[in-house]
Amino acid sequence: MALTETLSNIYLFIWQKKILKELDQNITFFERYRDQIFFTWNKSNALELETVLRTIRENHSNVHFQKLIGTSVQFVNTYIENRQRQLYSRIYHDLIIQSYTLPYVVGHSKLAHSDWFLSALIRAVCYCSSVEDFNQERIYLELTSLTNGYSLLFVGAHVQYFCNYFHTHAM
């Protein structure tokens, strides 16, 4: 990690604590990734949210943000939605990026590709709020691997390893 990134994270952590203090009890979910934050506001009064955001803007002039109000949002490859007051999430696939492409560099070993596949399955478990969405993402990952030349044996073995490791039934 570069020194500038470390210093940036320290600064953002201090800034994050100040923001959370100003937001107080009105948020139900807060997430920060690098220099981006995401939070849900549990008050129905939009004027109160606008007042809090104005206060943040006045006290921290170097902070820039974009306010989105709605029932769904995409944040760091995650689709998050409020479905009748229940938090719903799944992996977000950007429509601009070509489907079924692998995020690897030429020259990586098979082990690196195996690690990618297992990491992607673990990410799917963490991101998906329903079993159906996880299964859909698992199928997407399997198709991605098959499309990029991996054998059915490779894919099946890794899915089976994942299921055995996490003590889940076969999907």
Short mmCIF file of C-alpha atoms in Angstrom, two decimals:
data_model
loop_
_atom_site.label_atom_id
_atom_site.label_comp_id
_atom_site.label_asym_id
_atom_site.label_seq_id
_atom_site.Cartn_x
_atom_site.Cartn_y
_atom_site.Cartn_z
CA MET A 1 0.00 0.00 0.00
CA ALA A 2 1.39 3.39 -0.96
CA LEU A 3 2.14 5.95 1.75
CA THR A 4 -0.35 8.40 0.24
CA GLU A 5 -3.10 5.77 0.40
CA THR A 6 -2.27 5.03 4.05
CA LEU A 7 -2.35 8.73 4.94
CA SER A 8 -5.58 9.11 3.02
CA ASN A 9 -7.16 6.26 4.98
CA ILE A 10 -6.09 7.81 8.29
CA TYR A 11 -7.55 11.17 7.26
CA LEU A 12 -10.77 9.55 6.04
CA PHE A 13 -11.12 7.55 9.25
CA ILE A 14 -10.98 10.75 11.32
CA TRP A 15 -13.38 12.44 8.90
CA GLN A 16 -15.68 9.40 9.01
CA LYS A 17 -15.94 9.58 12.81
CA LYS A 18 -16.95 13.26 12.58
CA ILE A 19 -19.57 12.51 9.94
CA LEU A 20 -21.00 9.61 11.94
CA LYS A 21 -21.19 11.83 15.01
CA GLU A 22 -23.16 14.42 13.03
CA LEU A 23 -25.45 11.79 11.54
CA ASP A 24 -25.95 10.37 15.04
CA GLN A 25 -28.87 7.95 15.41
CA ASN A 26 -30.53 8.62 12.07
CA ILE A 27 -28.66 6.09 9.95
CA THR A 28 -29.34 2.38 9.90
CA PHE A 29 -26.52 1.25 7.61
CA PHE A 30 -23.13 2.83 6.93
CA GLU A 31 -20.35 1.63 4.63
CA ARG A 32 -17.09 3.20 3.50
CA TYR A 33 -14.87 1.99 0.70
CA ARG A 34 -11.74 4.06 0.09
CA ASP A 35 -13.02 7.60 -0.45
CA GLN A 36 -16.70 6.70 -0.89
CA ILE A 37 -19.36 6.38 1.78
CA PHE A 38 -22.84 4.97 1.64
CA PHE A 39 -25.50 5.22 4.31
CA THR A 40 -29.21 4.70 4.68
CA TRP A 41 -31.32 7.31 6.43
CA ASN A 42 -34.14 6.01 8.61
CA LYS A 43 -36.07 9.26 8.97
CA SER A 44 -38.73 10.10 6.45
CA ASN A 45 -38.08 13.83 6.75
CA ALA A 46 -35.95 14.85 3.76
CA LEU A 47 -35.57 18.36 5.18
CA GLU A 48 -33.76 17.00 8.24
CA LEU A 49 -31.36 15.04 6.02
CA GLU A 50 -30.73 18.16 3.93
CA THR A 51 -29.94 20.11 7.11
CA VAL A 52 -27.44 17.47 8.25
CA LEU A 53 -25.79 17.39 4.83
CA ARG A 54 -25.59 21.18 4.73
CA THR A 55 -23.92 21.15 8.16
CA ILE A 56 -21.37 18.60 6.93
CA ARG A 57 -20.74 20.67 3.81
CA GLU A 58 -20.21 23.85 5.89
CA ASN A 59 -17.93 22.21 8.47
CA HIS A 60 -15.90 20.16 5.97
CA SER A 61 -15.49 22.23 2.81
CA ASN A 62 -13.11 19.70 1.23
CA VAL A 63 -15.76 16.96 1.34
CA HIS A 64 -17.77 16.52 -1.83
CA PHE A 65 -20.73 14.21 -2.09
CA GLN A 66 -23.62 13.22 -4.23
CA LYS A 67 -27.01 12.64 -2.64
CA LEU A 68 -29.23 9.95 -4.12
CA ILE A 69 -32.71 9.38 -2.78
CA GLY A 70 -34.52 6.27 -3.90
CA THR A 71 -35.32 2.69 -3.08
CA SER A 72 -32.24 1.23 -4.78
CA VAL A 73 -28.60 2.11 -5.39
CA GLN A 74 -25.43 0.55 -6.80
CA PHE A 75 -22.37 0.84 -4.55
CA VAL A 76 -18.99 -0.85 -5.13
CA ASN A 77 -20.30 -3.70 -7.30
CA THR A 78 -23.29 -4.24 -5.03
CA TYR A 79 -26.92 -3.60 -5.85
CA ILE A 80 -28.77 -2.56 -2.68
CA GLU A 81 -32.52 -2.11 -2.49
CA ASN A 82 -35.17 -1.38 0.12
CA ARG A 83 -37.93 -3.93 -0.44
CA GLN A 84 -40.81 -3.18 1.88
CA ARG A 85 -38.40 -2.05 4.62
CA GLN A 86 -36.12 -5.10 4.17
CA LEU A 87 -32.55 -4.63 2.96
CA TYR A 88 -31.99 -6.63 -0.23
CA SER A 89 -28.60 -6.97 -1.89
CA ARG A 90 -26.90 -8.85 -4.69
CA ILE A 91 -23.83 -8.51 -6.88
CA TYR A 92 -24.12 -5.75 -9.45
CA HIS A 93 -22.83 -6.47 -12.95
CA ASP A 94 -22.01 -3.28 -14.82
CA LEU A 95 -23.67 -3.30 -18.23
CA ILE A 96 -20.70 -1.46 -19.75
CA ILE A 97 -18.28 -4.26 -18.89
CA GLN A 98 -18.46 -7.26 -21.20
CA SER A 99 -20.18 -10.25 -19.61
CA TYR A 100 -18.30 -13.44 -18.81
CA THR A 101 -14.82 -11.90 -18.64
CA LEU A 102 -12.25 -12.95 -16.06
CA PRO A 103 -10.29 -10.41 -13.99
CA TYR A 104 -6.86 -11.95 -14.39
CA VAL A 105 -3.52 -11.04 -15.89
CA VAL A 106 -1.82 -13.20 -18.50
CA GLY A 107 0.78 -15.36 -16.81
CA HIS A 108 -1.13 -16.08 -13.61
CA SER A 109 -0.96 -19.69 -12.52
CA LYS A 110 -3.92 -22.07 -12.31
CA LEU A 111 -3.73 -21.59 -8.54
CA ALA A 112 -4.40 -17.86 -8.94
CA HIS A 113 -7.40 -18.67 -11.12
CA SER A 114 -8.62 -21.20 -8.54
CA ASP A 115 -8.28 -18.55 -5.84
CA TRP A 116 -10.27 -16.12 -8.00
CA PHE A 117 -13.12 -18.58 -8.45
CA LEU A 118 -13.34 -19.40 -4.73
CA SER A 119 -13.03 -15.72 -3.78
CA ALA A 120 -15.84 -14.85 -6.19
CA LEU A 121 -18.07 -17.51 -4.59
CA ILE A 122 -17.31 -16.16 -1.11
CA ARG A 123 -18.04 -12.63 -2.31
CA ALA A 124 -21.37 -13.87 -3.69
CA VAL A 125 -22.29 -15.32 -0.29
CA CYS A 126 -21.45 -12.02 1.40
CA TYR A 127 -23.27 -9.82 -1.13
CA CYS A 128 -26.41 -11.82 -1.89
CA SER A 129 -29.25 -11.55 0.60
CA SER A 130 -31.13 -14.52 -0.88
CA VAL A 131 -30.17 -18.07 -1.78
CA GLU A 132 -31.73 -17.64 -5.22
CA ASP A 133 -29.48 -14.68 -5.99
CA PHE A 134 -26.44 -16.61 -4.77
CA ASN A 135 -27.33 -19.54 -7.03
CA GLN A 136 -27.78 -17.18 -9.97
CA GLU A 137 -24.35 -15.65 -9.29
CA ARG A 138 -22.80 -19.12 -8.89
CA ILE A 139 -24.18 -20.11 -12.29
CA TYR A 140 -22.85 -16.85 -13.76
CA LEU A 141 -19.39 -17.64 -12.34
CA GLU A 142 -19.54 -21.20 -13.69
CA LEU A 143 -20.52 -19.94 -17.15
CA THR A 144 -17.75 -17.33 -17.02
CA SER A 145 -15.18 -20.03 -16.28
CA LEU A 146 -16.52 -22.36 -18.97
CA THR A 147 -16.65 -19.54 -21.54
CA ASN A 148 -13.00 -18.75 -20.84
CA GLY A 149 -11.81 -22.29 -21.48
CA TYR A 150 -11.95 -23.95 -18.09
CA SER A 151 -13.22 -27.50 -18.01
CA LEU A 152 -16.46 -28.66 -16.47
CA LEU A 153 -14.29 -30.79 -14.16
CA PHE A 154 -12.40 -27.66 -12.95
CA VAL A 155 -15.64 -25.79 -12.27
CA GLY A 156 -17.39 -28.74 -10.63
CA ALA A 157 -14.41 -29.52 -8.41
CA HIS A 158 -14.21 -25.93 -7.16
CA VAL A 159 -17.93 -25.67 -6.47
CA GLN A 160 -17.77 -29.00 -4.61
CA TYR A 161 -14.73 -27.81 -2.62
CA PHE A 162 -16.61 -24.61 -1.71
CA CYS A 163 -19.67 -26.60 -0.57
CA ASN A 164 -17.56 -29.03 1.47
CA TYR A 165 -15.46 -26.29 3.05
CA PHE A 166 -18.50 -24.29 4.19
CA HIS A 167 -20.59 -27.37 5.03
CA THR A 168 -23.39 -26.58 2.61
CA HIS A 169 -25.46 -29.04 0.65
CA ALA A 170 -24.75 -29.44 -3.04
CA MET A 171 -26.43 -26.81 -5.16
#
